[in-house]
Coordinates of C-alpha atoms in Angstrom, one line a residue:
M236 CA 9.9 -27.9 -7.3
S237 CA 7.8 -25.5 -5.4
N238 CA 5.8 -22.8 -7.2
P239 CA 8.1 -19.6 -7.2
S240 CA 4.7 -17.3 -7.0
A241 CA 3.6 -19.0 -3.9
T242 CA 4.5 -17.6 -0.5
S243 CA 5.1 -19.3 2.8
V244 CA 5.5 -16.1 4.5
E245 CA 2.6 -15.2 7.0
T246 CA 1.1 -12.0 5.9
A247 CA -0.1 -9.3 8.2
S248 CA -3.9 -8.8 9.2
W249 CA -6.1 -6.7 7.1
T250 CA -6.9 -4.6 10.2
R251 CA -3.4 -3.4 10.7
R252 CA -2.9 -2.9 6.9
I253 CA -6.2 -0.7 6.7
L254 CA -4.8 1.1 9.8
A255 CA -1.5 1.8 8.1
L256 CA -3.4 3.1 4.9
V257 CA -5.5 5.5 7.3
V258 CA -2.3 6.8 8.7
D259 CA -0.7 7.3 5.3
W260 CA -3.9 9.0 3.8
A261 CA -4.1 11.3 6.9
A262 CA -0.5 12.3 6.8
C263 CA -0.7 13.0 3.1
T264 CA -3.9 15.1 3.6
L265 CA -2.2 16.9 6.3
A266 CA 0.8 17.8 4.0
V267 CA -1.3 18.8 1.3
S268 CA -3.2 21.0 3.3
L269 CA -0.3 23.0 4.2
F270 CA -0.2 24.2 0.7
T271 CA -3.8 24.3 -0.5
P272 CA -7.2 24.0 1.3
V273 CA -8.4 20.2 1.2
Y274 CA -11.8 20.6 2.6
G275 CA -14.6 23.2 2.9
A276 CA -16.0 25.9 0.7
T277 CA -12.4 27.1 -0.3
A278 CA -11.0 23.8 -1.1
D279 CA -9.1 23.3 -4.3
P280 CA -11.3 20.9 -6.6
A281 CA -8.2 19.0 -7.4
S282 CA -7.0 18.7 -3.8
G283 CA -8.1 15.0 -3.7
F284 CA -5.8 14.2 -6.7
Y285 CA -3.0 15.9 -5.0
V286 CA -3.4 13.9 -1.9
L287 CA -3.8 10.6 -4.0
G288 CA -0.5 11.7 -5.9
L289 CA 1.5 12.4 -2.7
F290 CA 0.3 8.9 -1.3
V291 CA 1.4 7.0 -4.2
V292 CA 4.7 8.9 -4.2
E293 CA 5.4 8.7 -0.4
S294 CA 4.3 5.3 -0.1
A295 CA 6.5 4.1 -3.1
L296 CA 9.5 5.9 -2.0
F297 CA 9.3 4.8 1.7
T298 CA 8.5 1.2 0.6
A299 CA 11.6 1.1 -1.5
L300 CA 13.8 2.6 0.9
L301 CA 12.4 1.7 4.2
G302 CA 10.4 -1.5 3.5
G303 CA 7.1 0.4 4.0
S304 CA 5.1 3.4 3.7
F305 CA 5.1 6.0 6.5
G306 CA 1.7 4.3 7.7
K307 CA 3.2 0.9 7.4
V308 CA 6.3 1.9 9.4
V309 CA 4.2 3.4 12.2
T310 CA 2.1 0.3 12.5
R311 CA 5.0 -1.9 12.4
L312 CA 4.4 -3.6 8.9
R313 CA 6.8 -4.2 6.4
V314 CA 6.7 -5.1 2.6
V315 CA 8.9 -7.9 1.9
R316 CA 9.5 -10.0 -1.4
A317 CA 6.9 -12.9 -1.5
N318 CA 9.7 -15.5 -1.8
G319 CA 10.7 -14.6 1.9
D320 CA 13.6 -12.3 1.0
P321 CA 13.4 -9.4 3.6
R322 CA 14.6 -6.8 1.1
P323 CA 12.0 -4.3 0.1
P324 CA 11.0 -4.2 -3.6
A325 CA 12.8 -2.1 -5.9
L326 CA 11.7 1.5 -6.7
L327 CA 9.7 0.7 -9.9
L328 CA 8.0 -2.3 -8.5
A329 CA 7.2 -0.2 -5.4
L330 CA 5.7 2.5 -7.6
A331 CA 3.8 0.1 -9.7
R332 CA 2.5 -1.6 -6.5
Q333 CA 1.2 1.8 -4.9
L334 CA -0.4 2.7 -8.3
L335 CA -2.4 -0.5 -8.2
V336 CA -3.3 0.4 -4.6
A337 CA -4.4 3.8 -5.8
L338 CA -6.9 2.0 -8.1
A339 CA -8.6 0.7 -5.0
V340 CA -9.7 -2.8 -6.6
P341 CA -6.4 -4.8 -6.4
P342 CA -6.2 -4.5 -2.5
L343 CA -9.8 -5.8 -2.4
V344 CA -9.3 -8.9 -4.5
F345 CA -6.8 -11.0 -2.8
R346 CA -5.7 -14.8 -2.4
P347 CA -6.4 -16.9 0.7
D348 CA -2.7 -16.2 1.7
G349 CA -3.7 -12.4 2.3
R350 CA -1.7 -11.1 -0.9
G351 CA -3.9 -8.6 -3.0
L352 CA -3.5 -8.2 -6.8
H353 CA -1.1 -5.3 -6.1
D354 CA 1.0 -7.7 -4.0
I355 CA 0.8 -10.5 -6.6
A356 CA 1.9 -8.2 -9.4
A357 CA 4.8 -6.9 -7.6
G358 CA 5.9 -10.2 -6.1
T359 CA 5.6 -8.6 -2.5
C360 CA 3.7 -9.2 0.6
T361 CA 3.0 -7.2 3.8
V362 CA 4.3 -8.7 7.1
T363 CA 4.6 -7.7 10.9
V364 CA 7.9 -6.3 12.2
E365 CA 8.3 -9.6 14.0
T366 CA 7.9 -11.7 10.8
F367 CA 10.3 -9.3 9.0
R368 CA 12.9 -9.7 11.6
R369 CA 12.5 -13.5 11.5
L370 CA 13.2 -13.4 7.8
A371 CA 16.1 -11.1 8.2
G372 CA 17.6 -13.6 10.8
R373 CA 17.4 -10.8 13.6

């Protein structure tokens, strides 16, 4: 019997994932800046926490609903279950995953298959849209 925690799903490159993170962060920074200054002398000292909080909420909701955060959708990535099931993770798992991403350490510690600690904890992996379509039989 195979190890249920092992994945045979080809994960997306770290370059694409980092690009998705940059897109997410820029979008969240822009959204927060509509309500409070984020940079400069008049910036709210807590604005960084607002951006981080919005990032966690946005990415968890979009991941649970669309299979990826705004940045992942734009960069053609999806978060799927590590067992090859193309469905996105449930909302609580997506939220736990994104809270771990917000800690920054889990994505930096990863296995040879490309899954970071945040993915391992949530039972997920990040794949390209092409891999997602193959998994979904489309």
